[in-house]
XYZ file of C-alpha atoms in Angstrom:
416
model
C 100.861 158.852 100.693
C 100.946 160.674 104.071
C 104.837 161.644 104.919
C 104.803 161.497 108.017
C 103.477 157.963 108.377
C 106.950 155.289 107.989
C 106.167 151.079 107.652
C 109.514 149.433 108.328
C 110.362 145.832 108.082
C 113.049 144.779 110.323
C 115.380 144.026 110.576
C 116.139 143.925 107.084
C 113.257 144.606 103.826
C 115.571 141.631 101.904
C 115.450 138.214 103.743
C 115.361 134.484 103.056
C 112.023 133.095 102.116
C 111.786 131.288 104.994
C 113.222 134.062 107.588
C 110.192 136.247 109.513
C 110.115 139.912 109.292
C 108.609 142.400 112.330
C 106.713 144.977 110.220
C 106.064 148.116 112.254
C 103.982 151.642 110.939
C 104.682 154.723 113.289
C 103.694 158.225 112.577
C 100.206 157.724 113.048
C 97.638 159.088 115.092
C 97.003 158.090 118.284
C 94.528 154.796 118.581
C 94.083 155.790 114.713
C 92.466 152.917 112.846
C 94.258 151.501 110.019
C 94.053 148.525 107.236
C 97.518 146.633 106.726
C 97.774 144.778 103.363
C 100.388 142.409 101.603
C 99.920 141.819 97.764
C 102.162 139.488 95.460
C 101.803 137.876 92.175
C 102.954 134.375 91.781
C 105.180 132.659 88.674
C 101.468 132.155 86.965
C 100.468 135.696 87.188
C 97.842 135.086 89.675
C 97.984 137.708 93.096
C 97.667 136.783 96.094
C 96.909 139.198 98.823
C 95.477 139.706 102.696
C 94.180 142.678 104.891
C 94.358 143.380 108.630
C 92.661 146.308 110.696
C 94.830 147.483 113.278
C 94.476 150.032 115.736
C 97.387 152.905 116.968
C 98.736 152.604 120.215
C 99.015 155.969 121.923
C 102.134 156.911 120.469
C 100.688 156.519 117.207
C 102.278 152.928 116.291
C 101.752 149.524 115.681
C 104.318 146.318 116.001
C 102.690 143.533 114.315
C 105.051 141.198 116.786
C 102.940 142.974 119.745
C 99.647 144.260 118.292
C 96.157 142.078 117.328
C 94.602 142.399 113.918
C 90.737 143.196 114.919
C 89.231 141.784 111.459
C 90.593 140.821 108.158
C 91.883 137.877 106.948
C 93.279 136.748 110.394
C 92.292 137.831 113.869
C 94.837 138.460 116.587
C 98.326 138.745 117.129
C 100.255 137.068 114.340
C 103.579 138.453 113.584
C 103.234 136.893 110.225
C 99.985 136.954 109.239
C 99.880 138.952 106.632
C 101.961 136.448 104.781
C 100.679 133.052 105.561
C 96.748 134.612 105.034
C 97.412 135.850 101.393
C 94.805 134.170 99.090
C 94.731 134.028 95.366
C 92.004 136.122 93.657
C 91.247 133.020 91.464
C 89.527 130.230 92.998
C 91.645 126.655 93.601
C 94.890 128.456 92.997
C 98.121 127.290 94.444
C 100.536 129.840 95.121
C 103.685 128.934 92.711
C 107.099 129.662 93.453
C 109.136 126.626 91.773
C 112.089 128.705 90.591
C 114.823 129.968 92.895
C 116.731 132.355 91.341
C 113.486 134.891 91.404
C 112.529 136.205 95.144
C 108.865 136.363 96.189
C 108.328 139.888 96.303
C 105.657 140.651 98.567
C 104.083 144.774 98.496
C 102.900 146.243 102.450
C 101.104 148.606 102.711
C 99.298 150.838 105.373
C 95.700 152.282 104.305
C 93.636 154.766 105.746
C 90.036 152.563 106.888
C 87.495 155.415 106.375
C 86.759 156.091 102.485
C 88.777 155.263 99.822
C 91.550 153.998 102.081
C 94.071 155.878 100.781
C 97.444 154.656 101.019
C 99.567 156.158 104.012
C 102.876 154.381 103.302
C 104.135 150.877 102.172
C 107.217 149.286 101.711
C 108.557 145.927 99.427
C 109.623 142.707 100.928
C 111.785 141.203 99.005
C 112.185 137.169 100.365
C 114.904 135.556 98.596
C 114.810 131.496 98.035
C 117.902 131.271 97.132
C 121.185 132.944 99.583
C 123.974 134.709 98.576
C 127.179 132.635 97.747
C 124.793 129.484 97.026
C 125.214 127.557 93.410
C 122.501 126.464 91.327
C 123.290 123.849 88.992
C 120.426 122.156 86.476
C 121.381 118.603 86.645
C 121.129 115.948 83.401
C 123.059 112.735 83.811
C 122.126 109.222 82.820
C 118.010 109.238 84.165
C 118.233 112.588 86.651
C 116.195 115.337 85.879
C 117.066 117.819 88.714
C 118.939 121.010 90.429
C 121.917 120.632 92.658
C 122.113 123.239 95.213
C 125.699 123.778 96.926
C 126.198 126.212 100.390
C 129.228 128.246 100.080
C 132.399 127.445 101.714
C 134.839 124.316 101.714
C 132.157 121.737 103.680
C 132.267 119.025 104.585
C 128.175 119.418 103.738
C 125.482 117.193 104.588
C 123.302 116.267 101.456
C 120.000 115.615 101.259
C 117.875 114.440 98.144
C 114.679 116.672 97.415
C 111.948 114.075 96.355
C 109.028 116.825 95.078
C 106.134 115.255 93.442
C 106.399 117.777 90.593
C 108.910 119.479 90.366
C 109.630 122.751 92.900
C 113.076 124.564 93.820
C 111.751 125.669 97.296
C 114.090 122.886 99.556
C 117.061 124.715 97.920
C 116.360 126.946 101.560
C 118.088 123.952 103.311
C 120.870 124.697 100.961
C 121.155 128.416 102.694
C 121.407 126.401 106.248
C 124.275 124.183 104.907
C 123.249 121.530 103.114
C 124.203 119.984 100.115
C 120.368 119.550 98.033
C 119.437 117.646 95.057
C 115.481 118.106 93.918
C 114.455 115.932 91.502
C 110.681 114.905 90.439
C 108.663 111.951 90.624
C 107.122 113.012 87.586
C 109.056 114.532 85.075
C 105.882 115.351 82.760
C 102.312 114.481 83.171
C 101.495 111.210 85.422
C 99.344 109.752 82.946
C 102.507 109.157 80.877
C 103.552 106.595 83.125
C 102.890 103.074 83.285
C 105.726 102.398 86.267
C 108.242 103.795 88.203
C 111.720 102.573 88.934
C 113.922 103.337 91.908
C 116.789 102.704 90.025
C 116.427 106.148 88.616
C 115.932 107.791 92.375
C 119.005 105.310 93.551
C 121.398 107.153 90.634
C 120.315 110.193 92.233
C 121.453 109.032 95.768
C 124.872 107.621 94.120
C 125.511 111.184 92.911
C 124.952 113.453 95.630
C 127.339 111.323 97.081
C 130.218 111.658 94.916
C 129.622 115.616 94.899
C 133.436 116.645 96.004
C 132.073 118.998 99.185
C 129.579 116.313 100.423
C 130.851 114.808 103.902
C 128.338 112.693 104.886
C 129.020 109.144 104.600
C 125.159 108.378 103.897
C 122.246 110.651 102.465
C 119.423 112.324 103.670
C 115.604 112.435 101.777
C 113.270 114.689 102.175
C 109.751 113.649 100.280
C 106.084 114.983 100.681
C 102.689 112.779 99.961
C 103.567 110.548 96.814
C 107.194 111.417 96.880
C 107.085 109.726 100.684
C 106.498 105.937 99.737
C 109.720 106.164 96.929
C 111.285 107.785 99.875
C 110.428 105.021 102.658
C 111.256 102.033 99.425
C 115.159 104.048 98.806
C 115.723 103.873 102.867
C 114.458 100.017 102.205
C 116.038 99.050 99.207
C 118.936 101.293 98.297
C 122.232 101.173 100.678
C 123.336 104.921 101.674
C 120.538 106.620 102.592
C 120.633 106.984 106.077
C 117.805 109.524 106.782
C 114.121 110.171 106.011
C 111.715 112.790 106.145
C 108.742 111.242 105.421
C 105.703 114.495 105.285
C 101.875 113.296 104.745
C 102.743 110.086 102.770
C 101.269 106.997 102.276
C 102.672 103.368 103.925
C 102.035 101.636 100.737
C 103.255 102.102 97.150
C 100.674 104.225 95.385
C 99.439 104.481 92.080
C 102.056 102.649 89.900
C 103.971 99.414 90.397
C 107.812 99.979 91.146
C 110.763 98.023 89.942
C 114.229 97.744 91.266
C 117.093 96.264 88.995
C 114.530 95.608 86.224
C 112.280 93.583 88.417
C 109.067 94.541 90.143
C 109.379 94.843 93.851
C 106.616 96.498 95.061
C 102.570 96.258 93.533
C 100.496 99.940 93.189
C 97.567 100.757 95.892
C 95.553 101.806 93.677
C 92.504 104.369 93.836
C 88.572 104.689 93.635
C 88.067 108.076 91.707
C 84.373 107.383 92.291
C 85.547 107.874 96.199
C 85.748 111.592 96.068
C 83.525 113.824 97.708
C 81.740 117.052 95.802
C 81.905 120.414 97.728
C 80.263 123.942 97.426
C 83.226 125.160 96.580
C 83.745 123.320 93.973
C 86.762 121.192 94.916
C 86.048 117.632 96.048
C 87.818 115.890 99.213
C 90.046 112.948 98.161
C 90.548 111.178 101.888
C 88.569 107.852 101.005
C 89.671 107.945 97.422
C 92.670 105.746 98.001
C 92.249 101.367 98.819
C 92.823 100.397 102.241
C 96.670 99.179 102.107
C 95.918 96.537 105.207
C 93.328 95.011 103.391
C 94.665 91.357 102.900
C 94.439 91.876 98.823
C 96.400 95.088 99.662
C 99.615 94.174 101.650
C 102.031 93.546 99.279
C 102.228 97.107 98.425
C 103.030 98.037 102.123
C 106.753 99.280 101.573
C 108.825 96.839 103.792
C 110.285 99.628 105.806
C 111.370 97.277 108.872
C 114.551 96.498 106.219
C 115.481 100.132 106.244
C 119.027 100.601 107.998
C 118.660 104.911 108.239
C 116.305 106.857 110.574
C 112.629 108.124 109.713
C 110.646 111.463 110.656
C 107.599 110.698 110.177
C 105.372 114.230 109.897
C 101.457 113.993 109.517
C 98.995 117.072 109.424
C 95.887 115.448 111.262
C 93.457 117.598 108.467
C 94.747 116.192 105.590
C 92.128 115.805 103.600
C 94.433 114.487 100.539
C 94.632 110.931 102.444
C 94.908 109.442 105.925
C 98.224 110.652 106.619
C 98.001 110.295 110.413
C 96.878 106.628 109.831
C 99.591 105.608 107.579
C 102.060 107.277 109.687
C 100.406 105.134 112.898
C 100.422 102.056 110.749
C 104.353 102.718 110.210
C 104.779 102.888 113.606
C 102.973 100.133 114.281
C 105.334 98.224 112.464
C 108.261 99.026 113.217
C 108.004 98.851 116.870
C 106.639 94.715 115.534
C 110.199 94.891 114.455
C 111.696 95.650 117.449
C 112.927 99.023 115.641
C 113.495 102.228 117.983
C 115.060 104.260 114.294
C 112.372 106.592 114.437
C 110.293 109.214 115.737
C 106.995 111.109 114.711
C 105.067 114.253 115.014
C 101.510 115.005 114.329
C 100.085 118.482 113.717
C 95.830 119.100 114.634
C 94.821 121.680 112.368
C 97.132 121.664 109.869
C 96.472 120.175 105.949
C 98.600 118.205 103.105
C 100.909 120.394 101.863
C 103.129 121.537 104.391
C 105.723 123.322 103.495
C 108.606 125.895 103.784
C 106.932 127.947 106.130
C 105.670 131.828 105.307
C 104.300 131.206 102.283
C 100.421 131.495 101.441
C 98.450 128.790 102.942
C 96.631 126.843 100.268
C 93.270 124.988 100.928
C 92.458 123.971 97.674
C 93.815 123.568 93.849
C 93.904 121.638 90.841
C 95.229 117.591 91.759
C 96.358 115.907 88.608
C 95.672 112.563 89.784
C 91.920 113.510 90.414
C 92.063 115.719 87.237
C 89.896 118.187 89.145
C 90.214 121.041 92.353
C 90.646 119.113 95.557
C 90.586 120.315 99.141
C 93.685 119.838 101.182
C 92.792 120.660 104.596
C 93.873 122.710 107.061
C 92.831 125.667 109.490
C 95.335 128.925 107.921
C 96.657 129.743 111.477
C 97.297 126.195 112.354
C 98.688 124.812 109.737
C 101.056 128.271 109.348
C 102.662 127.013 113.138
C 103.091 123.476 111.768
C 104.915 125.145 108.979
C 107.720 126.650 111.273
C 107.584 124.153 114.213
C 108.653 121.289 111.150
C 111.315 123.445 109.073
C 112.926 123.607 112.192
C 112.628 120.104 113.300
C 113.627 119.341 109.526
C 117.043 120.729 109.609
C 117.693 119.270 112.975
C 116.602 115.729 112.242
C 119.227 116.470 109.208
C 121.917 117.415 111.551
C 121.569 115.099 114.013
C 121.602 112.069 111.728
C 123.787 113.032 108.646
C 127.379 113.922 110.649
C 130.110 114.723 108.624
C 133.666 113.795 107.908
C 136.157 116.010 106.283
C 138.640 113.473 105.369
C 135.623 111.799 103.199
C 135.807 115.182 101.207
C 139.416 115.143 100.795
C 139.105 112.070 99.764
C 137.115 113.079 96.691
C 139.207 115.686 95.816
């Protein structure tokens, strides 16, 4: 490594997972032409990495908040690009960071572009899921299967239920911002081992973030991405207390299996046409037209009936999904509330950007293994695009949150 040449990441190399970092080289030559990399390897083992060619300024620096990336796995000037564009050297990988408690550790570096590109300097970013003074707590009572994640401090807190498909730890961030979290799966094992779902078991879930002693909000919040969104849109219509949704590239309708309530079945499955998928070159198929139309007259009855909901909705839908028509179902929803006469709502719709949006600053994923489809599927997406989404919504997440889930501290006392 050269000794003169410094990479800093400001303004701290230790961060929240969901925090950006300005990453600055100085000591160079002047205009000198350099490749940037990030490298990290995931919970599976697999790496993911990205490379950027940069050139000096006349001092001999370069501020990835000012400077464009000439070629590489992003063009231009993106502060954070060497995050969001890391790819996985296996094909149809997802990047997996489902457990909290260990940061994603992500290696920059600063290479020399003629030869071997030897390594001038580098430095270790160490992004932490889950903040200092926050408690982790695995969760088994009566049918939950989760993690309870508690801020630090006295409250009153907001809570919010978690509804991942499988399971992941990564909303435990809105616990670092003051919230009160709960994640819990829709499938505790593999989805072929179920034959129904019931929203009584999502409904206990509900009932016990709210007797948590530091919880303050008299109702809860759910937060629930593509099949997690229609048990999220039946709690807000079926189960008293929750009194905000994010709904995030859903469905309308209740997909795949039929749900119960109180040991009866409320709600038929929209089911799905395997034969529906469409090959690619890359060997992961597109799943859009794989699901039945849930306004088909044979259909309806799985619509969730959300115009009975007494909470709020954010409805969020990446106009490149190419999981399902997220955009549609999210117009249809609309649609039907404003039929209602309902105003408890509001929607936002992001061109460019695929189905799994997420946390943002993690590595964009266009394709991996879909257990429904039991093969690689495409998601959608253009990197850059979908990496603005990411930030523009975590943003808009936590103040949806606020605004709708205010707090009491005499509730709290109450409890205690």
């Amino acid at each position: 490594m050269s000794s003169q040449v410094r990479l800093r990441l400001l303004p701290s190399a230790r961060c929240l997972f969901d925090e950006p970092v300005q990453v600055k080289v100085a000591g160079l030559r002047s205009r000198q032409v350099v490749t940037m990399r990030a490298r990290s390897t995931d919970e599976k083992g697999v790496v993911f990495s990205s490379t950027a060619t940069y050139r000096a300024d006349g001092s001999g620096e370069i501020d990835l908040d000012r400077d464009p990336s000439l070629s590489g796995s992003y063009v231009g000037v993106e502060p954070m690009g060497l995050l969001w564009s890391m790819s996985a050297d296996i094909l149809h990988k997802m990047f997996q960071k489902n457990n909290s408690l260990n940061p994603h550790v992500v290696k920059f570096s600063v290479h020399e572009e003629e030869g071997e590109g030897r390594m001038l300097a580098e430095a270790t970013n160490e992004r932490l899921v889950i903040g200092e003074g926050v408690s982790r707590l695995p969760v088994k009572e009566g049918n939950i299967r989760g993690v309870l994640f508690t801020p630090p401090g006295e409250g009153p807190f907001p809570a919010v239920l978690d509804l991942c498909t499988f399971m992941s730890e990564k909303t435990c961030l809105l616990a670092n911002r003051g919230f009160v979290v709960l994640a819990v799966a829709v499938f505790t094992e593999r989805p072929d081992n179920f034959k129904e779902i019931h929203l009584d078991h999502f409904e206990e879930a509900v009932d016990f973030l709210q007797q948590q002693p530091k919880v303050g909000s008299k109702g809860v919040g759910v937060i629930s991405r593509s099949k997690g969104g229609d048990i999220a849109l039946s709690l807000a219509a079926f189960v008293p207390g929750v009194e905000a949704v994010v709904w995030i590239n859903g469905c309308c309708a209740n997909t795949v299996l039929p749900l119960y309530y109180k040991k009866k079945q409320v709600l038929p499955a929209l089911m799905f046409d395997i034969s529906k998928l469409i090959p690619t070159e890359s060997g992961a198929s597109i799943g859009k037209y794989v699901l039945h139309d849930p306004l088909a007259e044979e259909n309806k009855a799985s619509l969730v009936p959300i115009e009975e909901a007494k909470g709020r909705f954010l409805f969020v839908a990446s106009e490149d999904d190419l999981n399902w028509d997220s955009k549609g179902y999210m117009d249809e929803m609309v649609e039907r509330l404003k039929r209602h006469g309902k105003d408890n709502f509001e929607s936002v719709s992001y061109p460019g950007a695929g189905h799994y949006l997420e946390p943002p600053y993690g590595p964009y994923c266009p394709s991996s293994f879909h257990f429904f489809a039991n093969q690689p599927v495409l998601w959608g997406g253009e990197p850059r695009s979908h990496a603005a989404a990411e930030v523009h919504l975590w943003k808009k997440i936590q103040e949806f949150f606020r605004a709708q889930l205010s707090c009491d501290a005499t509730e709290t006392k109450a409890k205690l």
